[in-house]
Coordinates of C-alpha atoms in Angstrom, one line a residue:
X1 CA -7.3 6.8 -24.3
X2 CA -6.7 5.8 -27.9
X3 CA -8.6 3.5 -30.1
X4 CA -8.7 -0.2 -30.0
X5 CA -7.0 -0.6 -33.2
X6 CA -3.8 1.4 -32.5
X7 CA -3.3 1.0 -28.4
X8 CA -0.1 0.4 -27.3
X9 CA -0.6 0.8 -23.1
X10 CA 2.0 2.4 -21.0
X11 CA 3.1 1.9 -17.1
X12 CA 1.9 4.2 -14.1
X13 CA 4.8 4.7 -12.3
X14 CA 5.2 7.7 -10.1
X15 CA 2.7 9.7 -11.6
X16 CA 4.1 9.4 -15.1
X17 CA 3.3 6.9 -17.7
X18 CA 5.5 5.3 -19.6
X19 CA 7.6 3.0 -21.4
X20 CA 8.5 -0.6 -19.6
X21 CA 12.3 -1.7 -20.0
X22 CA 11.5 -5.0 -21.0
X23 CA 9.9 -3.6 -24.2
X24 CA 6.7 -4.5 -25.0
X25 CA 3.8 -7.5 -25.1
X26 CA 1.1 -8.5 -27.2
X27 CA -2.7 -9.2 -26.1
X28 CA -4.8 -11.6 -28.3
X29 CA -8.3 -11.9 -28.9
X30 CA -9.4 -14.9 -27.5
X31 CA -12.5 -14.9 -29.7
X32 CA -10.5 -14.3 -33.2
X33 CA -7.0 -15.4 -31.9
X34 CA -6.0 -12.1 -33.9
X35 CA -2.9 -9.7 -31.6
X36 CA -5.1 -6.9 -30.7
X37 CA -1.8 -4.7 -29.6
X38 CA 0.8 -4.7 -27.4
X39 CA 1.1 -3.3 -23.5
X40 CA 4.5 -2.1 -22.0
X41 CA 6.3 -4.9 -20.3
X42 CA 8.3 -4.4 -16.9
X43 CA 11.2 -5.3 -15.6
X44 CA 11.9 -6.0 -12.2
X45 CA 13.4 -2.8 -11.7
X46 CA 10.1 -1.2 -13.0
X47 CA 8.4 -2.9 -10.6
X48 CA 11.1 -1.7 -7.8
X49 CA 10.7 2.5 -8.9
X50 CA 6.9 1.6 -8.4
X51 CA 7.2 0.3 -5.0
X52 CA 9.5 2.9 -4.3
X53 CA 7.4 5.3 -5.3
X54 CA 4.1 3.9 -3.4
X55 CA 6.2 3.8 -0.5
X56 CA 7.1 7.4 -0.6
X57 CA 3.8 8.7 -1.3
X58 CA 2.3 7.1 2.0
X59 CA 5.4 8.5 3.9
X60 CA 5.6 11.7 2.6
X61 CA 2.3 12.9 1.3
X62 CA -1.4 13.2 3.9
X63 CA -3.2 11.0 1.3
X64 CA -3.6 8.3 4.3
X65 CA -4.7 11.2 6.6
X66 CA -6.8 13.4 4.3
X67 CA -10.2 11.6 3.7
X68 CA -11.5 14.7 1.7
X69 CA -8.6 14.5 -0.7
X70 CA -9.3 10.8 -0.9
X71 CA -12.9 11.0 -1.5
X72 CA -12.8 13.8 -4.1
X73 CA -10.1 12.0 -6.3
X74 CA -12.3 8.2 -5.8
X75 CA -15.4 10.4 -7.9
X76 CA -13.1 11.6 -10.6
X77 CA -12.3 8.1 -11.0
X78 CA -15.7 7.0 -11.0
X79 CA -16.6 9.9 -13.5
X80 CA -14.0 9.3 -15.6
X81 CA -14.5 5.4 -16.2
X82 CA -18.4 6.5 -16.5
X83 CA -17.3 8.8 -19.6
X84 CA -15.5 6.5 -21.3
X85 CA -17.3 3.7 -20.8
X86 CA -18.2 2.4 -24.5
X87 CA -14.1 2.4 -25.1
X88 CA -14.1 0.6 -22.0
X89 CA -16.6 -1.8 -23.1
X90 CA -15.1 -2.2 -26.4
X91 CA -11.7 -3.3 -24.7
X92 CA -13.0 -5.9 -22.3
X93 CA -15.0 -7.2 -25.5
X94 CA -11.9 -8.0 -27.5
X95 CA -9.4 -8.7 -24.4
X96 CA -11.5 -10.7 -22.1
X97 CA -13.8 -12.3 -24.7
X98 CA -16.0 -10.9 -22.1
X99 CA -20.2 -11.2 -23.5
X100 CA -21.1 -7.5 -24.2
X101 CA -24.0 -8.6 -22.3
X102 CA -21.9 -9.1 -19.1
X103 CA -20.2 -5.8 -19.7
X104 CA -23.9 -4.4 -17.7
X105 CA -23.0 -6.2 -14.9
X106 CA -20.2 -7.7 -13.5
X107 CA -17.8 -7.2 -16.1
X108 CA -18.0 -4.0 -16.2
X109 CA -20.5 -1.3 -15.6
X110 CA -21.2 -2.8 -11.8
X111 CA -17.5 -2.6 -10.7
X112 CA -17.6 1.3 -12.2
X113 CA -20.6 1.7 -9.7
X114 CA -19.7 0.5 -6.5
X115 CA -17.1 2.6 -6.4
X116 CA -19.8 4.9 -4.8
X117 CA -19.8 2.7 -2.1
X118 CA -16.0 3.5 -1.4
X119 CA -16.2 6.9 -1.2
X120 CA -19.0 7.1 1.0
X121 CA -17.3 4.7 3.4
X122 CA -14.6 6.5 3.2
X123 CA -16.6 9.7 3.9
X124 CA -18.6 8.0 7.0
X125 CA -16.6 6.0 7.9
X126 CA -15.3 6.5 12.1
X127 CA -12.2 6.3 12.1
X128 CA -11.2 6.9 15.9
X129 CA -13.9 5.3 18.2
X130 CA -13.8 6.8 22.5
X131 CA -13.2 3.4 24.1
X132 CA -13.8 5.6 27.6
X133 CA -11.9 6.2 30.8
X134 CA -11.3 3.1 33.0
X135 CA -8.2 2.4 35.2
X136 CA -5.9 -0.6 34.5
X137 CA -3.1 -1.2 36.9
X138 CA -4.7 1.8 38.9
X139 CA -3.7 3.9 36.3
X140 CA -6.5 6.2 34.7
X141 CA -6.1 5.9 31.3
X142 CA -8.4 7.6 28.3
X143 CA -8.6 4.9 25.5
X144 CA -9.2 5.9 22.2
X145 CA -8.9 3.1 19.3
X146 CA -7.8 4.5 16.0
X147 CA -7.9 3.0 12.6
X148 CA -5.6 3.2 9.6
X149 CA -4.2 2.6 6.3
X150 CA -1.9 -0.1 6.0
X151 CA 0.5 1.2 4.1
X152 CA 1.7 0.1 0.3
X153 CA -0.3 -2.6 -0.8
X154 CA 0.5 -4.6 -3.7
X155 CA -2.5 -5.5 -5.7
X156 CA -2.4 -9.1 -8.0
X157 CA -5.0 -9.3 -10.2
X158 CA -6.3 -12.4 -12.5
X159 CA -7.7 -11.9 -16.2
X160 CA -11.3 -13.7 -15.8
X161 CA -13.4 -10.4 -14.4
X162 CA -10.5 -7.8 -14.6
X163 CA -12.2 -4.1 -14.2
X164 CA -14.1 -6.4 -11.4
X165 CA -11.3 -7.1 -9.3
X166 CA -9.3 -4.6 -10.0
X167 CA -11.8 -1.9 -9.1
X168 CA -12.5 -3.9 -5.9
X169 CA -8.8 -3.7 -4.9
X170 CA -8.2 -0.2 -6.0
X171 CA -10.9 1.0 -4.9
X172 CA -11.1 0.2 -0.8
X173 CA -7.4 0.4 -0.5
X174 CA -7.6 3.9 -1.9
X175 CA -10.4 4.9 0.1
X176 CA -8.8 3.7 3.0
X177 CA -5.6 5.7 2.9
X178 CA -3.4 3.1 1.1
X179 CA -0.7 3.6 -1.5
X180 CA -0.8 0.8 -4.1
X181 CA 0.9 -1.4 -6.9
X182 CA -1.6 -3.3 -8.8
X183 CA -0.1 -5.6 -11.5
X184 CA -3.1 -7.3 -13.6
X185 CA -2.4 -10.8 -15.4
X186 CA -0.7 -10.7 -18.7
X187 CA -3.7 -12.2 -20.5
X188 CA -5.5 -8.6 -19.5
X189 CA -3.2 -6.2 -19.4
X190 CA -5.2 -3.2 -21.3
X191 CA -7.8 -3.2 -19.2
X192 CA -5.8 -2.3 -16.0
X193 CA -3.6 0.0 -18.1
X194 CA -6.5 2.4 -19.1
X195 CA -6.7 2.9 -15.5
X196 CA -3.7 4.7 -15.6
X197 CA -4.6 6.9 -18.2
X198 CA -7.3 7.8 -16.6
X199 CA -5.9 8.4 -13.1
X200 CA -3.5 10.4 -14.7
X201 CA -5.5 12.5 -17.1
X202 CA -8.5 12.9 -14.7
X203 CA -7.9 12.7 -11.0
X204 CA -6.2 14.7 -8.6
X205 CA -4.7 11.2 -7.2
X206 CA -1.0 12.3 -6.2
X207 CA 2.0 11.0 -7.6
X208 CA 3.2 8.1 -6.6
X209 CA -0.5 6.7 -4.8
X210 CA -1.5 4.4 -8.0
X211 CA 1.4 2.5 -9.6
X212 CA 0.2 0.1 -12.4
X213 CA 2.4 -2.8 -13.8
X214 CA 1.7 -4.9 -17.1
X215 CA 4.6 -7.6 -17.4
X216 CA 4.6 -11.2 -19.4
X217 CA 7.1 -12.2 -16.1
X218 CA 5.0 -13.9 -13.5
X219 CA 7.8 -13.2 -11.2
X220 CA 7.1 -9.3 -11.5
X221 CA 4.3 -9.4 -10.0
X222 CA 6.0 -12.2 -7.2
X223 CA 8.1 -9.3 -6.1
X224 CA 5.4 -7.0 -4.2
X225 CA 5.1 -10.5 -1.9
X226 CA 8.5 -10.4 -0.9
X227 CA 9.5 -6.7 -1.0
X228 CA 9.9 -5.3 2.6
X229 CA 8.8 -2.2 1.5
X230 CA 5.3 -3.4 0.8
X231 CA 3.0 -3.7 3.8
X232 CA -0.1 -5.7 2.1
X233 CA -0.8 -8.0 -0.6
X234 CA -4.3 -8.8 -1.9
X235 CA -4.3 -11.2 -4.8
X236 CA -6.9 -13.4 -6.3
X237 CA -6.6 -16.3 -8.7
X238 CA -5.8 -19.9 -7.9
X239 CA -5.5 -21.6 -4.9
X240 CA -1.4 -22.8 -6.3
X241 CA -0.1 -19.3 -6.5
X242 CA -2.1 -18.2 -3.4
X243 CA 0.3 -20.3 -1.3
X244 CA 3.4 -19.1 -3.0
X245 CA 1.8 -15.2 -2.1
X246 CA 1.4 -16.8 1.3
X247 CA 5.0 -18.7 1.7
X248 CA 6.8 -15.1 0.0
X249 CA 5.0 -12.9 2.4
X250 CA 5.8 -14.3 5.5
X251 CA 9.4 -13.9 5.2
X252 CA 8.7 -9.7 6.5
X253 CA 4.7 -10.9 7.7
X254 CA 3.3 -8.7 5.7
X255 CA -0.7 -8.6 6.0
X256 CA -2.1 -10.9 3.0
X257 CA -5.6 -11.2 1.3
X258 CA -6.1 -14.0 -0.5
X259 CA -9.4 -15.3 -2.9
X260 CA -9.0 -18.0 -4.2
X261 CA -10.3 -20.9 -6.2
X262 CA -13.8 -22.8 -6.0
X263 CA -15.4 -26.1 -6.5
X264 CA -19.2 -24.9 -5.6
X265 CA -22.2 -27.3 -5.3
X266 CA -25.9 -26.4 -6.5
X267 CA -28.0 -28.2 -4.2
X268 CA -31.4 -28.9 -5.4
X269 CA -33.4 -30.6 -2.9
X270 CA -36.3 -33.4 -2.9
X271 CA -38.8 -30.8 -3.0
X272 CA -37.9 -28.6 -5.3
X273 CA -38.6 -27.8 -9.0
X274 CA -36.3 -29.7 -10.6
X275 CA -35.9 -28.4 -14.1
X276 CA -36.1 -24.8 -12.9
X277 CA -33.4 -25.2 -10.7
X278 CA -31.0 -27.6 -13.2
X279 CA -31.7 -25.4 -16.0
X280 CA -30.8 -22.4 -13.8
X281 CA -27.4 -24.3 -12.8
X282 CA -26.3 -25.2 -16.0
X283 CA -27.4 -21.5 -17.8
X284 CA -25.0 -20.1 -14.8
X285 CA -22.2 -22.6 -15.4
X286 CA -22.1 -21.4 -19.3
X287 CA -21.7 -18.1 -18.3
X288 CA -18.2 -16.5 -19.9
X289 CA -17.4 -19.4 -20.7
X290 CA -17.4 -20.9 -16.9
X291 CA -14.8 -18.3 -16.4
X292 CA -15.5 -17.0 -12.2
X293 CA -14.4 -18.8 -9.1
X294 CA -17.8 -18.6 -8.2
X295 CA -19.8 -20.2 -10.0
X296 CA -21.3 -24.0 -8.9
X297 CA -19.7 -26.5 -11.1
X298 CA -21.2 -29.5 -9.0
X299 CA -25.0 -30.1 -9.4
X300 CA -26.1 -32.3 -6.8
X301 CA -29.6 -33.8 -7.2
X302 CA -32.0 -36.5 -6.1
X303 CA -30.6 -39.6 -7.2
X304 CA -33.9 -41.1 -7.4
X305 CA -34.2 -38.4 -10.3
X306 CA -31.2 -38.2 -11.2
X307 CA -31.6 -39.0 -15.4
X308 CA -34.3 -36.1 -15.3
X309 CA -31.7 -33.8 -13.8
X310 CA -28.9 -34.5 -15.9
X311 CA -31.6 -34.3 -19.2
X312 CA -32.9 -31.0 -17.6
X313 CA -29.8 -29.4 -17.5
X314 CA -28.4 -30.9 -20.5
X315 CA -31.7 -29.1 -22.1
X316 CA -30.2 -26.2 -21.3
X317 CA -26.7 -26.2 -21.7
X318 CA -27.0 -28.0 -25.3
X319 CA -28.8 -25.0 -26.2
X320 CA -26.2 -22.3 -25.4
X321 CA -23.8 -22.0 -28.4
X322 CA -20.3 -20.3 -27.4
X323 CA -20.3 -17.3 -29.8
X324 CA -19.2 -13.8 -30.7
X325 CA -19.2 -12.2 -27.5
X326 CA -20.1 -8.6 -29.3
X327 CA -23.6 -10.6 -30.3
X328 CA -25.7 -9.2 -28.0
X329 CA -27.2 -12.9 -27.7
X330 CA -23.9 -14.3 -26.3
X331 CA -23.5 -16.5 -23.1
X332 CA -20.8 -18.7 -23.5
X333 CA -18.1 -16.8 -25.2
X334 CA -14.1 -18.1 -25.8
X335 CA -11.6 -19.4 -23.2
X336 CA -9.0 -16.6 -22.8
X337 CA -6.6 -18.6 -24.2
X338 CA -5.3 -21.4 -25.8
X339 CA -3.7 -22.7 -23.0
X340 CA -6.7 -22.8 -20.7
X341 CA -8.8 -24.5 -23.5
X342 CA -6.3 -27.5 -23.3
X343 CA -6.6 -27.2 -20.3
X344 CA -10.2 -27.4 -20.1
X345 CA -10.0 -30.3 -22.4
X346 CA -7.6 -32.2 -20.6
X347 CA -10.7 -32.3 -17.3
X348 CA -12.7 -33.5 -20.2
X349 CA -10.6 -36.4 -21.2
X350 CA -9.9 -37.2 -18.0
X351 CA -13.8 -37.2 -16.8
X352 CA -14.3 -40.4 -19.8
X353 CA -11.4 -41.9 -18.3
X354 CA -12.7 -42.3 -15.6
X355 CA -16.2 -44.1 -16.6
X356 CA -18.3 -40.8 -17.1
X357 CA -20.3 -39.4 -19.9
X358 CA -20.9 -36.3 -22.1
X359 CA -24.7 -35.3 -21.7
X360 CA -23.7 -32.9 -24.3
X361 CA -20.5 -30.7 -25.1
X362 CA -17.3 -32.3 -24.5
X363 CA -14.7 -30.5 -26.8
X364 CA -13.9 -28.1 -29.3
X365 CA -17.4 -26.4 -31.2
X366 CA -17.5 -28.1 -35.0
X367 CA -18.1 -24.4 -36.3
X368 CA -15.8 -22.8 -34.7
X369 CA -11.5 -23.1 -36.5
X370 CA -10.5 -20.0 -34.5
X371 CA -11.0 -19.1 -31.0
X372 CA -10.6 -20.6 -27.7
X373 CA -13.7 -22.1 -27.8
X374 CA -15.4 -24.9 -25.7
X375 CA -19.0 -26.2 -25.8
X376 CA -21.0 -26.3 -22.7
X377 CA -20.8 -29.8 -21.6
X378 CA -22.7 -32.1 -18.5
X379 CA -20.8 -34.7 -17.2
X380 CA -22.9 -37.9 -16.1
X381 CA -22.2 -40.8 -14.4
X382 CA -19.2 -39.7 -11.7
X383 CA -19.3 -38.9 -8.5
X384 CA -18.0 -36.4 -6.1
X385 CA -14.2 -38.5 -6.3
X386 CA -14.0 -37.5 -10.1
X387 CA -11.0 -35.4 -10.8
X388 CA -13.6 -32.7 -12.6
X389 CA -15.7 -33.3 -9.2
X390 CA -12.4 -32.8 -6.7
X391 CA -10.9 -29.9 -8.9
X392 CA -11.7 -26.4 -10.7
X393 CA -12.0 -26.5 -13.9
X394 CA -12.3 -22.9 -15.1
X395 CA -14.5 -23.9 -18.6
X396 CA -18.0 -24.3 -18.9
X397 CA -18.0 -27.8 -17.5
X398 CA -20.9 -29.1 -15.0
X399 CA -20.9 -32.1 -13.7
X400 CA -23.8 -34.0 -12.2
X401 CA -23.9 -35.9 -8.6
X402 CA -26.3 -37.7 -7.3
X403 CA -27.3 -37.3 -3.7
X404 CA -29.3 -39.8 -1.0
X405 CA -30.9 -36.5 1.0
X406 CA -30.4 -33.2 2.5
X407 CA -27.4 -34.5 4.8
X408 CA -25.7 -36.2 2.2
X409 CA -26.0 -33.5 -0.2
X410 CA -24.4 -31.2 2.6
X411 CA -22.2 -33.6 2.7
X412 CA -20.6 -33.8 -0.8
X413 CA -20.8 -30.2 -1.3
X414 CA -18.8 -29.6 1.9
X415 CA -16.7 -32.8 0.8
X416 CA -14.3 -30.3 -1.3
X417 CA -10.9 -28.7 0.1
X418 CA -12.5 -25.4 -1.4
X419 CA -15.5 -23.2 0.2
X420 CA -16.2 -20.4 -1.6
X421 CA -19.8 -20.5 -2.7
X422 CA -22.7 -22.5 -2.9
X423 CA -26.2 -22.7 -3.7
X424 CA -29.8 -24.7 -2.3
X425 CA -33.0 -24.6 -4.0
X426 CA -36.0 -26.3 -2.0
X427 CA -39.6 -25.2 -1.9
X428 CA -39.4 -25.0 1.7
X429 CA -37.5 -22.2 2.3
X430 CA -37.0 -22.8 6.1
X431 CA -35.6 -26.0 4.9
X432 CA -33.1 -24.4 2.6
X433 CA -31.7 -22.0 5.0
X434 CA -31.1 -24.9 7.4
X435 CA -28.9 -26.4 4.9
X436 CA -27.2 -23.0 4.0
X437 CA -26.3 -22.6 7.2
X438 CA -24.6 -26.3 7.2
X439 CA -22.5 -25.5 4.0
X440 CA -18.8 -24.6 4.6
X441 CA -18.7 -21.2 2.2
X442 CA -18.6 -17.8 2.1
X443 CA -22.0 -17.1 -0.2
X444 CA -24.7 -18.8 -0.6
X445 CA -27.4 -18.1 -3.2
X446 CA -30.8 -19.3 -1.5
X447 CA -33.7 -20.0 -4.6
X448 CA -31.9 -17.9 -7.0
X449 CA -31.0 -15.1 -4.5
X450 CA -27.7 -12.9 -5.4
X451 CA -25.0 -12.1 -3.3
X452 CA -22.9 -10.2 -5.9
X453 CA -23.2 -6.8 -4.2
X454 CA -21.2 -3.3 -2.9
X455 CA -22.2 -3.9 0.4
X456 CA -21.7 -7.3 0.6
X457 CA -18.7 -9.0 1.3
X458 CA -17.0 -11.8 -0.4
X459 CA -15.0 -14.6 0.1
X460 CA -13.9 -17.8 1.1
X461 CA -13.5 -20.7 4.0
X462 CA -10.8 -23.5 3.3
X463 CA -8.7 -23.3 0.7
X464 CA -10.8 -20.7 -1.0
X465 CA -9.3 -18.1 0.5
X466 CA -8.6 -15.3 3.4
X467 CA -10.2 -12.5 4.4
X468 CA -13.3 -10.6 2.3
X469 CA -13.0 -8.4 -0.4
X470 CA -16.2 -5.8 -1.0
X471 CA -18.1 -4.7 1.6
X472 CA -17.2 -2.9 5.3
X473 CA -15.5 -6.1 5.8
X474 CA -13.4 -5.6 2.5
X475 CA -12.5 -1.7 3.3
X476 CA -11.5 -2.9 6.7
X477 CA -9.4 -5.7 5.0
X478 CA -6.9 -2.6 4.0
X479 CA -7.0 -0.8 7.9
X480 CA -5.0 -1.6 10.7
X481 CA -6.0 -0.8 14.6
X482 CA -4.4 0.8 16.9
X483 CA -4.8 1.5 20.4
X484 CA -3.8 4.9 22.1
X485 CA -3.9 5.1 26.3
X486 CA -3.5 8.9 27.3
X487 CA -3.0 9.0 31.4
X488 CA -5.2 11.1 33.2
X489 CA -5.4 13.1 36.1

């Protein structure tokens, strides 16, 4: 790995890294706007010698049959990333405009982690389970029920919590006997290429099993969903391209994973502290800038209190200043881009357009000419039909709804065509996990539980996605089942 001032990443294809035919890209620092350096740029025919060479290495190699192989090369990995970890950290700094303080958790050091939890599935996992003797059609038959890799899988990966996703791709689909292709977004590209590096400098991995592709070309990356020669795709990022995945990957019906995007609704109940829980909602919504499908975006509160909540979290979110994100003291740091900052802005415009107000934020930070920075900002005075209610936003925007009771706030938080996540805060705690239970989503966060976890899996209902990513569901996501009936005597 060399240093962040002179990078210029390379591809992993076949075991070899190198150049990409379409020359090269830059990546920016969202915090400075300053080009950090460039990554190689593919082609599609880059992108074809990859597949091709994923392809060959499930076919002709035992990596989908030899789970000590497997297991050995997942720790060198894990070692390796734990080694270099401060280069790490000081590339997801300036690339992701990530908060060095997330760079502990979720941004970094976590996703390092729980690739402990892959191996050891790997390692425990039973694979062939004795179904027993029985006799259809007269016939007696031993069944036996065998699972296995899926093949090449074709990993898509978005720039918002890159060593996150990635690892949580790469590592089940490895563990469970998969070949892979993983092309990151172009807004992250070093981060996924240092995996390469590393894979090739410090694993036993095979040739051929990791292939990673940086490209500017969106449709680059479109090619794993439509190349026969790719079994699986697992892709996260918005709900828009998810279809497209979906609609390119049935023409051969290849298995597809798909998280997605989120509108999630913080539910604070009659009976619960009220400023605790706004300030809590509004401290999480300022968090990388608002940057994670995740996160609640809709507080929904008493409305017989609802001026307390929206001062509450206002309070709070007034307070967080987007900043350096290598101070320490960092919540809220840039947008990763200029583009997405319009973006954000335009939901802003559009939420006093529509009769609402700022309760603070609402645009670009008066100290702040460079970087693609937005301020924290509470919306007031909409309800769950606002376009900033109905849509994701991807900034560090909340916006306030009032509610008329616990079925009306299950209600508007399942009135969304997303279902991703959620979260209830009650002083009754019975109470709250009845209305857990009534929310449409795949997490919910009960009184400031967390979900985020190894073990745990993760995902969606609606249009938030399919299938779970982490977890035993998430390595199972990357197995297939078969079914083997031996005739007996």
């Amino acid at each position: 790995m060399g240093l962040l001032n002179d990078r210029q990443s390379q591809l992993l294809i076949d075991g070899k890294l190198v150049a990409g035919n379409a020359g090269t890209f830059p990546t920016v620092n969202p915090a400075t706007e300053e080009v950090l350096g460039v990554a190689a740029d593919a082609s599609t025919d880059d992108m074809g010698r990859a597949i091709e060479a994923a392809r060959r290495a499930f076919d002709d190699t035992d990596w989908s049959t030899n789970t000590e192989l497997r297991v050995r090369c997942l720790r060198q990995l894990q070692e390796a990333l734990t080694k270099h970890v401060e280069e790490l950290r000081e590339i997801t700094i300036a690339e992701v405009g990530a908060p060095v303080m997330l760079t502990s958790m979720a941004q970094l050091e976590g996703p390092i982690a729980d690739l402990s939890f892959c191996a050891d599935t790997a390692e425990s996992y039973q694979w062939t389970t004795d179904a027993g003797i029985a006799s259809p059609m007269g016939i007696k038959t031993k069944r036996t029920i065998a699972r296995e890799a899926v093949g090449v899988v074709g990993a898509i990966t978005p720039w918002n919590f890159p060593h996150q996703i990635n690892l949580a791709k790469l590592g089940p689909a490895l563990a469970a006997g998969n070949t892979i292709v993983l092309k990151p977004a172009p807004d992250t590209p070093w981060c996924a290429a240092v995996l390469g590096e590393l894979i090739s400098e410090h694993t036993d991995i095979p040739a051929g099993v990791v292939n990673i592709i940086t490209s500017s070309d969106h449709a680059v990356g479109a090619l794993l969903s439509k190349d026969p020669r790719v079994d699986m795709v697992s892709f996260t990022g918005s709900t828009n391209t998810g279809r497209a995945v979906m609609a390119d990957g049935s023409a051969t019906l290849k298995k597809v994973f798909l998280e997605l995007g989120g509108k999630s609704a913080f539910l604070v109940l009659d009976d619960a502290d009220l400023a605790g829980a706004c300030s809590m909602s509004a401290f999480t919504a300022s968090m990388h800038a608002g940057q994670g499908c995740a996160i609640t975006t809709r507080l929904v509160v008493p409305r017989a209190r609802y001026d307390e909540a929206v001062g509450a979290a206002a309070a709070t979110m007034g307070s967080i200043k987007p900043g350096d994100p290598t101070d320490p003291g960092t919540v809220c740091g840039p947008l990763i881009s200029s583009r997405q900052r319009n973006r954000v802005q335009e939901y802003l415009d559009s939420a006093t357009a529509e009769g609402g107000t700022f309760a603070c934020g609402g645009g670009r930070p008066a100290d702040r000419d460079t970087g693609y920075f937005i301020e924290p900002t509470v919306i007031a005075g909409l309800d769950n039909n606002a376009k900033v209610a109905r849509e994701e936003i991807f900034g560090p925007v909340l916006t306030v709804i009032a509610h008329d009771g616990d079925d009306d706030a299950v209600r508007i938080a399942n009135d969304s065509p997303y279902g991703l996540s959620g979260t209830v805060f009650s002083a009754d705690e019975e109470r709250a996990a009845g209305i857990a239970a009534r929310m449409r989503v795949g997490t919910v966060n009960v009184n400031g539980g967390v979900w985020y976890s190894a073990d745990m899996p993760f995902g969606g209902y609606k249009q938030s996605g399919i299938g779970r990513e982490m977890g035993l569901a998430g390595f199972e996501e990357y197995l297939e089942t078969k079914a083997i009936a031996t005739a007996k005597n």
